[in-house]
Short mmCIF file of C-alpha atoms in Angstrom, two decimals:
data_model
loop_
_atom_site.label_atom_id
_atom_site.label_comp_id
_atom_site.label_asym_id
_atom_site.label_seq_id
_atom_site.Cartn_x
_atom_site.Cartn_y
_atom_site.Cartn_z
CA UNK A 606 184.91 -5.97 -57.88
CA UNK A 607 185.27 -4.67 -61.40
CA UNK A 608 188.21 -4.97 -62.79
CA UNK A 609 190.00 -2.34 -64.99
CA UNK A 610 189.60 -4.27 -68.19
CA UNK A 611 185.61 -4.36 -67.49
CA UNK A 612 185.59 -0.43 -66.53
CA UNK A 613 187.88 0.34 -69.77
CA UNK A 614 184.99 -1.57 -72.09
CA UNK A 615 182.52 0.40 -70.11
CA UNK A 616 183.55 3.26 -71.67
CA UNK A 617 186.18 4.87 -69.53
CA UNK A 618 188.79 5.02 -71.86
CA UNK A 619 189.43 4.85 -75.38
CA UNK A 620 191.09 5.45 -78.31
CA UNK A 621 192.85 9.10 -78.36
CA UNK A 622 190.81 11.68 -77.57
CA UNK A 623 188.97 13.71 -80.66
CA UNK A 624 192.52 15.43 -81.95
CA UNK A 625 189.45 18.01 -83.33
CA UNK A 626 191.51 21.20 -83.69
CA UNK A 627 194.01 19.53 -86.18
CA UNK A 628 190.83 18.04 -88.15
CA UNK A 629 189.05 21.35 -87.69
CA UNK A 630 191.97 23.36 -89.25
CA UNK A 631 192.31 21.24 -92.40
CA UNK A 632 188.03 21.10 -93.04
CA UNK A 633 187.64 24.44 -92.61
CA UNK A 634 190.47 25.82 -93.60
CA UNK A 635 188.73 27.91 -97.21
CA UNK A 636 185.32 28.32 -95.09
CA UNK A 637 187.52 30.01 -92.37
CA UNK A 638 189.42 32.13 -95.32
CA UNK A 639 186.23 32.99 -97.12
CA UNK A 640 184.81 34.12 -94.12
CA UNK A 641 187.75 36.28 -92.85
CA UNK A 642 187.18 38.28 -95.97
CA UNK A 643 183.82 39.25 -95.17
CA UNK A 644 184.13 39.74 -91.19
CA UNK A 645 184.04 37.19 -88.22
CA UNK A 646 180.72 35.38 -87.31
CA UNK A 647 179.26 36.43 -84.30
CA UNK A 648 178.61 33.89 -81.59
CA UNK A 649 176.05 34.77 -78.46
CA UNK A 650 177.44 32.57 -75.79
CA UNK A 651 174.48 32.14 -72.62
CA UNK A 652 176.25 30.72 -69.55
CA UNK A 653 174.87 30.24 -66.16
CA UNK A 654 177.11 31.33 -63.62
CA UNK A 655 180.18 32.79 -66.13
CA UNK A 656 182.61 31.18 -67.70
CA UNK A 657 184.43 27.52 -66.88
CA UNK A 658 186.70 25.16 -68.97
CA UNK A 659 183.93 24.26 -70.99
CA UNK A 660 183.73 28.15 -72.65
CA UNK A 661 187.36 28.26 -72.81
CA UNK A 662 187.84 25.04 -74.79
CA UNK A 663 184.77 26.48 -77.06
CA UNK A 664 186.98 29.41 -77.81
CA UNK A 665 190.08 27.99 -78.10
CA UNK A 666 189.00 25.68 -80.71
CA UNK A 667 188.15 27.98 -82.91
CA UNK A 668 191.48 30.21 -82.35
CA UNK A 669 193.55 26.49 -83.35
CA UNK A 670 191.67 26.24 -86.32
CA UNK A 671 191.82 30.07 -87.86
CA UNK A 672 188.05 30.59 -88.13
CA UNK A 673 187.61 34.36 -86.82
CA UNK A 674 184.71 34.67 -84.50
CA UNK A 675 183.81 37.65 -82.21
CA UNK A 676 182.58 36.02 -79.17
CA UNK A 677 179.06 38.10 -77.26
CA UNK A 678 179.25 36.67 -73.22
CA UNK A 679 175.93 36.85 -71.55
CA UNK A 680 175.18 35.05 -68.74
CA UNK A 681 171.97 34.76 -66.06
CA UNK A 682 174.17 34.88 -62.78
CA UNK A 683 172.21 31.83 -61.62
CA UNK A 684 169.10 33.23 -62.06
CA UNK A 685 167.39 31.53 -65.33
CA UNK A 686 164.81 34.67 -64.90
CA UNK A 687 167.59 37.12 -66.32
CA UNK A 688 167.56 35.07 -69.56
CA UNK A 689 164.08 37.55 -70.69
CA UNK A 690 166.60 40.12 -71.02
CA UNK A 691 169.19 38.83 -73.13
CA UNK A 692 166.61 37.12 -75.42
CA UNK A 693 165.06 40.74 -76.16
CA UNK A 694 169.03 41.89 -77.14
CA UNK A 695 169.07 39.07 -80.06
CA UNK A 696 167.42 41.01 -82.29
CA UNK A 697 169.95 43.97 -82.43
CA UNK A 698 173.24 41.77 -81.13
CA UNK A 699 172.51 39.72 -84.83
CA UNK A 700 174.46 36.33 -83.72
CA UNK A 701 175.27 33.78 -86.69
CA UNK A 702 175.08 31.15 -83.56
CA UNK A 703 174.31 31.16 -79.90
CA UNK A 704 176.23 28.81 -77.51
CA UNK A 705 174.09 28.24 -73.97
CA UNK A 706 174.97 25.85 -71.06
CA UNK A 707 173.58 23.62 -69.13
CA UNK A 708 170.02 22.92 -69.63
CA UNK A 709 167.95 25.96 -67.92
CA UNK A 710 169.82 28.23 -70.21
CA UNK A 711 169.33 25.85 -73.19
CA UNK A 712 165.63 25.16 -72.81
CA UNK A 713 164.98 29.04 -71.96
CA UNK A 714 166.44 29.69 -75.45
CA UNK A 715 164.79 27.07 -77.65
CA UNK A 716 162.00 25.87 -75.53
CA UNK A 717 161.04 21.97 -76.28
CA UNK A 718 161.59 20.29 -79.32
CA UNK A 719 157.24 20.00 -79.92
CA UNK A 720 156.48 23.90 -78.89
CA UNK A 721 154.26 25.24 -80.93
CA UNK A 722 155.46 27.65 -83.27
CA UNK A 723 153.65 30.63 -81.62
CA UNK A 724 156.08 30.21 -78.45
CA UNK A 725 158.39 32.80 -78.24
CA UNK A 726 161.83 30.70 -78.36
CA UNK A 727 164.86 31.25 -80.74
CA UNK A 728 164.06 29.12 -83.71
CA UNK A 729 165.33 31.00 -86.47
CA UNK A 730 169.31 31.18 -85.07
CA UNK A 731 171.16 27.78 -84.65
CA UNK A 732 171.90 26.93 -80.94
CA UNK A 733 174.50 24.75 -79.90
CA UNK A 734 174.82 23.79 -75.51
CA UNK A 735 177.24 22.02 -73.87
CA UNK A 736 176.66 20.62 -70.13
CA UNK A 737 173.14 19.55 -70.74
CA UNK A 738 172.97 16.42 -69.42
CA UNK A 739 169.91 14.79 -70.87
CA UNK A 740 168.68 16.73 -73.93
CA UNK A 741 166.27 13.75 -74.78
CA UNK A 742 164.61 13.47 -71.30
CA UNK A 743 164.39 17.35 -71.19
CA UNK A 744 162.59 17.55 -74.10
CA UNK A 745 165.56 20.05 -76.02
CA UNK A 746 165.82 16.89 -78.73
CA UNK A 747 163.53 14.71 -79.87
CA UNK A 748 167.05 11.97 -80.14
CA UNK A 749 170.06 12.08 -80.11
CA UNK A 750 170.74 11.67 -83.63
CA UNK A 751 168.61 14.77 -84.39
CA UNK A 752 167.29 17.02 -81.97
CA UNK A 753 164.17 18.01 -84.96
CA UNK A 754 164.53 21.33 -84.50
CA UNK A 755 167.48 24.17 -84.65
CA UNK A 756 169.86 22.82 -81.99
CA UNK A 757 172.14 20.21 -81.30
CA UNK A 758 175.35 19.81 -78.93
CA UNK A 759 177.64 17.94 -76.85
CA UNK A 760 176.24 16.03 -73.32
CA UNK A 761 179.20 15.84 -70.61
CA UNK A 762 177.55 13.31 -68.46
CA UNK A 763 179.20 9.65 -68.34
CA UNK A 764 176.68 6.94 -68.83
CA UNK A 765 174.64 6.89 -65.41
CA UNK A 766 175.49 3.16 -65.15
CA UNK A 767 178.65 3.46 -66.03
CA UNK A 768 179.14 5.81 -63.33
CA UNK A 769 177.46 3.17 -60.74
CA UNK A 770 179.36 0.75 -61.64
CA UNK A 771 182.65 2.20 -61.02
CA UNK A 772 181.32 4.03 -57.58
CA UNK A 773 180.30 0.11 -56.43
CA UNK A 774 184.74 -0.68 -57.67
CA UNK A 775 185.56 1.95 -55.24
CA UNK A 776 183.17 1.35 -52.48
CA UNK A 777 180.08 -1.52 -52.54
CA UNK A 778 176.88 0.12 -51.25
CA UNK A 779 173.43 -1.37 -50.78
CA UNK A 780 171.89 2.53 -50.52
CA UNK A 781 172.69 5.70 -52.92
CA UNK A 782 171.52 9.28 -51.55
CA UNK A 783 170.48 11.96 -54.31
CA UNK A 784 169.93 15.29 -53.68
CA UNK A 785 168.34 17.51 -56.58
CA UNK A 786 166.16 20.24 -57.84
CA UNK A 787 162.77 18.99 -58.43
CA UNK A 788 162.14 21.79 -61.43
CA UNK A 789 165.07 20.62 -63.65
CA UNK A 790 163.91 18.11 -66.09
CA UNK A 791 167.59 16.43 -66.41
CA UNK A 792 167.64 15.65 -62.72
CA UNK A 793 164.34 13.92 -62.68
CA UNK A 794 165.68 11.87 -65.70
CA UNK A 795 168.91 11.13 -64.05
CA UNK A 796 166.67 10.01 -60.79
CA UNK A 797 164.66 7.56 -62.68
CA UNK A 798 167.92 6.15 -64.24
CA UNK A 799 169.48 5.25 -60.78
CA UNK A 800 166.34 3.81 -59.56
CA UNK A 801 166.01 1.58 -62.53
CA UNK A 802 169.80 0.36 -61.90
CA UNK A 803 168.94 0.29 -57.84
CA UNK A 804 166.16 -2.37 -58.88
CA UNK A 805 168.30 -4.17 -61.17
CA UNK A 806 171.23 -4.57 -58.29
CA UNK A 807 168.98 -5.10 -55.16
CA UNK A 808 169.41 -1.77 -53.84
CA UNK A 809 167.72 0.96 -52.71
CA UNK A 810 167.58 4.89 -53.74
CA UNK A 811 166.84 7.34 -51.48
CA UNK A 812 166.27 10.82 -52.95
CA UNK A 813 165.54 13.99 -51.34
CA UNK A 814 165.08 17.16 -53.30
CA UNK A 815 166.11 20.46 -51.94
CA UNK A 816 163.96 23.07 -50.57
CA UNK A 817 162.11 26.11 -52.24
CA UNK A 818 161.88 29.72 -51.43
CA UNK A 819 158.57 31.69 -51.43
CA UNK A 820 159.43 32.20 -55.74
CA UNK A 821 159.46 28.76 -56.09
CA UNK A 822 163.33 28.39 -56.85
CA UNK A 823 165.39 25.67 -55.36
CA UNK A 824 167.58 27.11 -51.94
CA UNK A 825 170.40 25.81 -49.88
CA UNK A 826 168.72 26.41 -47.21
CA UNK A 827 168.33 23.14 -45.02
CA UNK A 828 170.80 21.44 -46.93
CA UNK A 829 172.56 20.21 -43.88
CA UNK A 830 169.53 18.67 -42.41
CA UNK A 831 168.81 17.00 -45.59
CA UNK A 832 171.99 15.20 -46.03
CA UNK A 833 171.95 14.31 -42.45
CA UNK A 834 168.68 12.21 -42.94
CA UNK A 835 169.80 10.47 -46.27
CA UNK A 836 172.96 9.29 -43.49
CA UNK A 837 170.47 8.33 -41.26
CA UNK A 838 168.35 6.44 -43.92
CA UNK A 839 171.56 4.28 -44.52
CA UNK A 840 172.85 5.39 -47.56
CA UNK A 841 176.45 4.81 -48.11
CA UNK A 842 177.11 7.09 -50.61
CA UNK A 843 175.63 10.70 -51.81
CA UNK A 844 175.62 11.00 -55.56
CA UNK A 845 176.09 14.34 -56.68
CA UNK A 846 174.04 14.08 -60.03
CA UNK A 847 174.65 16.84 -62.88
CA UNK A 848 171.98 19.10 -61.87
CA UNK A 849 172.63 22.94 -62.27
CA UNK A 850 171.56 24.33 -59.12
CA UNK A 851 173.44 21.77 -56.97
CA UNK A 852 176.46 22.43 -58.86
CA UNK A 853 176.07 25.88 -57.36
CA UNK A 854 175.90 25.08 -53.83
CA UNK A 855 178.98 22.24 -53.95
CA UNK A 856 180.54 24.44 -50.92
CA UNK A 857 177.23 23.51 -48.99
CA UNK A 858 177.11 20.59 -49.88
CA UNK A 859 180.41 18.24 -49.68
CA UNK A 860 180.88 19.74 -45.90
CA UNK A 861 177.66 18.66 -44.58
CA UNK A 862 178.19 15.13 -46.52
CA UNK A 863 181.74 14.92 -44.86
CA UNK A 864 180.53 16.10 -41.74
CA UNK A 865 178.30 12.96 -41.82
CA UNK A 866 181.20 10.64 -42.99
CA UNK A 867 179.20 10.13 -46.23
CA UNK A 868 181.36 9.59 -49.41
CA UNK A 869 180.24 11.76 -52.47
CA UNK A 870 180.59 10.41 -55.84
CA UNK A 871 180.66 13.94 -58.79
CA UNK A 872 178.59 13.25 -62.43
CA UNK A 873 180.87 16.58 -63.36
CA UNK A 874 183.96 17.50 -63.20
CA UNK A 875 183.42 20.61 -61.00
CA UNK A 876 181.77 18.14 -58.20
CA UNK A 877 185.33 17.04 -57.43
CA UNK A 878 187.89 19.77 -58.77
CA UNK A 879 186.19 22.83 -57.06
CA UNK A 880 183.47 21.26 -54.83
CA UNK A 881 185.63 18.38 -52.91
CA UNK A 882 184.11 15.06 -54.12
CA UNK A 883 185.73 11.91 -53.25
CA UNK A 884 185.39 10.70 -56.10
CA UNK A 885 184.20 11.35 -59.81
CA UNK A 886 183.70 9.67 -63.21
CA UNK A 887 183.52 12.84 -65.91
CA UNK A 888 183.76 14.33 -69.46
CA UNK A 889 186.37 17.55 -68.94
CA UNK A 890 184.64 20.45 -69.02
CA UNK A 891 187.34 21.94 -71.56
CA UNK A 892 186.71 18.50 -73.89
CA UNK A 893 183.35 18.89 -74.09
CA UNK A 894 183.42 22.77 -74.98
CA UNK A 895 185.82 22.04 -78.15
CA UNK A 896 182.99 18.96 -79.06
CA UNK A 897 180.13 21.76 -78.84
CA UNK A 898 182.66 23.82 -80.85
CA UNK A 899 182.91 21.13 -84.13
CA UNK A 900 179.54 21.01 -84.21
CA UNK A 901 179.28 25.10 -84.12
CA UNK A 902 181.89 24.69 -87.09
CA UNK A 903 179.63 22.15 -89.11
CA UNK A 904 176.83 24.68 -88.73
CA UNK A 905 178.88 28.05 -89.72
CA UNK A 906 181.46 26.85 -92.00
CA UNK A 907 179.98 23.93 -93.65
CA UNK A 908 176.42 24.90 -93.99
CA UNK A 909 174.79 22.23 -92.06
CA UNK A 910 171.51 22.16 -90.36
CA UNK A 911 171.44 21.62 -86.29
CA UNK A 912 168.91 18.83 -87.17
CA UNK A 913 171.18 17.27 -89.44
CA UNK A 914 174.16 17.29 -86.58
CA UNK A 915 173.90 14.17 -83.71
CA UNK A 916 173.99 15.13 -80.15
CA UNK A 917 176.87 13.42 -78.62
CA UNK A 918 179.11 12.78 -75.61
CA UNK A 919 182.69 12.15 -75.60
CA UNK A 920 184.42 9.09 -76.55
CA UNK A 921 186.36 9.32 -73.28
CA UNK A 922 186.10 9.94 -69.83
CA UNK A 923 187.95 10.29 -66.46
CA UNK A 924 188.18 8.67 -62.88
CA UNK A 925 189.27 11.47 -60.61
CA UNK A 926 189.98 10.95 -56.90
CA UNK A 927 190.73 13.24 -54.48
CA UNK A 928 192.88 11.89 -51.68
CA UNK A 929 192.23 14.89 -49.05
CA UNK A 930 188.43 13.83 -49.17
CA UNK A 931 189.19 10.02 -48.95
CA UNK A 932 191.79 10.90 -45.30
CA UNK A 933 188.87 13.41 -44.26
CA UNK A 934 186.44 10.22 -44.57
CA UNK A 935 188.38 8.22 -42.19
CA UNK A 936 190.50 6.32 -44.56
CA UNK A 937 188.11 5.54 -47.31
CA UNK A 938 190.83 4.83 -50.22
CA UNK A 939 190.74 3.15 -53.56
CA UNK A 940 191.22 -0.14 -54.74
CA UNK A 941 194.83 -0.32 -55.27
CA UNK A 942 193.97 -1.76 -59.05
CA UNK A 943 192.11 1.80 -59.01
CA UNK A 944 195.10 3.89 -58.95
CA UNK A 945 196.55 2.39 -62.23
CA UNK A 946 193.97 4.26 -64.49
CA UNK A 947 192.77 7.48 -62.37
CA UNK A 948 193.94 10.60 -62.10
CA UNK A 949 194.71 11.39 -58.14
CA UNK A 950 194.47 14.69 -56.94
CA UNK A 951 194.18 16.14 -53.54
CA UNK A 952 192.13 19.11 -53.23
CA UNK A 953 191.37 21.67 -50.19
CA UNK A 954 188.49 24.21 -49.88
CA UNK A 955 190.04 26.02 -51.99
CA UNK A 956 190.55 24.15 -54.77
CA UNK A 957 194.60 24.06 -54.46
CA UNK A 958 196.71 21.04 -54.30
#
């Protein structure tokens, strides 16, 4: 079993988390006055399916620091084919930025990092995203240390390893059950990932994808079925990767995995907050949105290039558990060493404790 000491130099914990807004009010404090003189910048923020923590800590940074921004929501409803739209409004909206999140939005917006020039994606505005999980393996960046083109931003996923590692602390398996869209780019990365570390522990991965509807898009439809055969292939847990269509259907989802006795381990914070998980190891949504905003400062206040800015992930992250899952599952609690360093919640359908 891993002990908390060995999790901790994983990277679950750390020193003190960022402390941005304090830094961010003293480095841009004449940018911020300079710019109040001549009128806010305007920032185009592109969500998926509205606004979450991640937006509001975006926002809020900026408020603690004094830099005046008027703020332009847009957002696809789920549907990454209402994105055409809000592209065509760039030209009169004038945005000094745009924000986007997840990875459908942010690929829609500046297309991969080698398009040729004639493609019609945003290069001429900087771009910052939060929750994309694997900007490299998408093709958004060419590295992390400089996407090589007009974006950069802040990842929310935990290590995929790291993530493993602590679901084999809570509960040992010998099979891990993925469900994902085959279209997203991320997902497929994320896939790969596990089965590398599935080889290198002498288990086994078995991955399903969900179904399509006549467009081509992924649906929920079947879902139950699905999650009933990854039980039946033996796998004794069902990781809920950070892929952006499953993170709509998380009400679909956890109930057919509980219905099957099948523990669900969250890559995001929303897979265990809003959508039941048992258990998850995460990067808060509100955390990562103030990281996307420093960089969005660097680029507006301080002049600097999106190229010039590294894509990174937090320094910190967070073991949630929630207890009403674990008593639904039959009694399928932590480690008692466990409980020293995660949070514990306990979580109905609705999301209240």
């Amino acid at each position: 079993m891993t002990s908390r000491r060995d999790l901790l130099s994983l990277g679950m914990a750390s020193a003190a988390l960022l402390a941005m807004p304090v830094a961010a009010r003293a480095a841009a404090a004449a940018g911020a006055a300079t710019q109040a003189a001549s009128g806010p910048f305007r920032i185009l923020m592109i969500t998926f399916r509205g606004e979450t923590d991640a937006e509001r800590g975006f926002r809020d940074y900026f408020a603690s620091a004094g830099i005046p921004v008027e703020f332009i929501a847009r957002d696809v409803k789920q549907n990454i084919a209402n994105l055409a739209a809000i592209l065509e409004e760039i030209p009169s909206l004038k945005p000094d930025l745009i924000y986007t999140w997840g990875t459908p939005v942010t690929l829609g917006v500046v297309g991969p990092f080698d398009a040729p020039a004639s493609t019609p994606f945003v290069r001429d505005i900087p771009v910052v995203f939060s929750l994309v999980a694997a900007p490299v393996q998408s093709r958004i960046a060419r590295s992390l240390a400089s996407s090589g083109h007009n974006v950069t931003g802040a990842v929310h996923v935990v290590p995929t390893d790291v993530q493993l590692r602590a679901m084999q602390s809570y509960l040992p398996f010998k099979k891990i059950g993925v469900l994902y869209s085959p279209a997203e780019q991320n997902s497929i990365a994320i896939v790969d990932q596990v089965k590398d570390f599935c080889a290198r522990q002498n288990s086994t991965l078995v991955a399903r994808t969900f179904n399509l509807n006549a467009q081509g898009r992924p649906t929920a439809d079947g879902v139950e079925a699905i999650i009933a055969d990854i039980k039946a292939q033996g796998a004794d847990w069902l990781y809920l990767l950070p892929d952006t269509f499953l993170g709509t259907v998380y009400d679909r989802v956890t109930p057919a995995a509980l219905a099957q006795r099948l523990p669900t381990f969250g890559a995001a914070e929303l897979a265990v907050r809003q959508g039941g998980a048992l258990v998850g190891l995460i990067s808060r949504y509100q955390s990562v949105g103030q990281l996307a905003a420093a960089k969005a400062v660097d680029i507006l206040v301080h002049r600097k290039a999106p190229a010039d800015i590294p894509i990174e992930t937090l320094k910190r992250f967070s073991l949630l558990i929630n207890m009403r899952t674990a008593k639904q599952l039959g009694g399928v609690y932590p480690p008692i060493d466990m409980l020293n360093y995660a949070e514990v919640i306990s979580l109905g359908k609705d999301g209240a404790s």
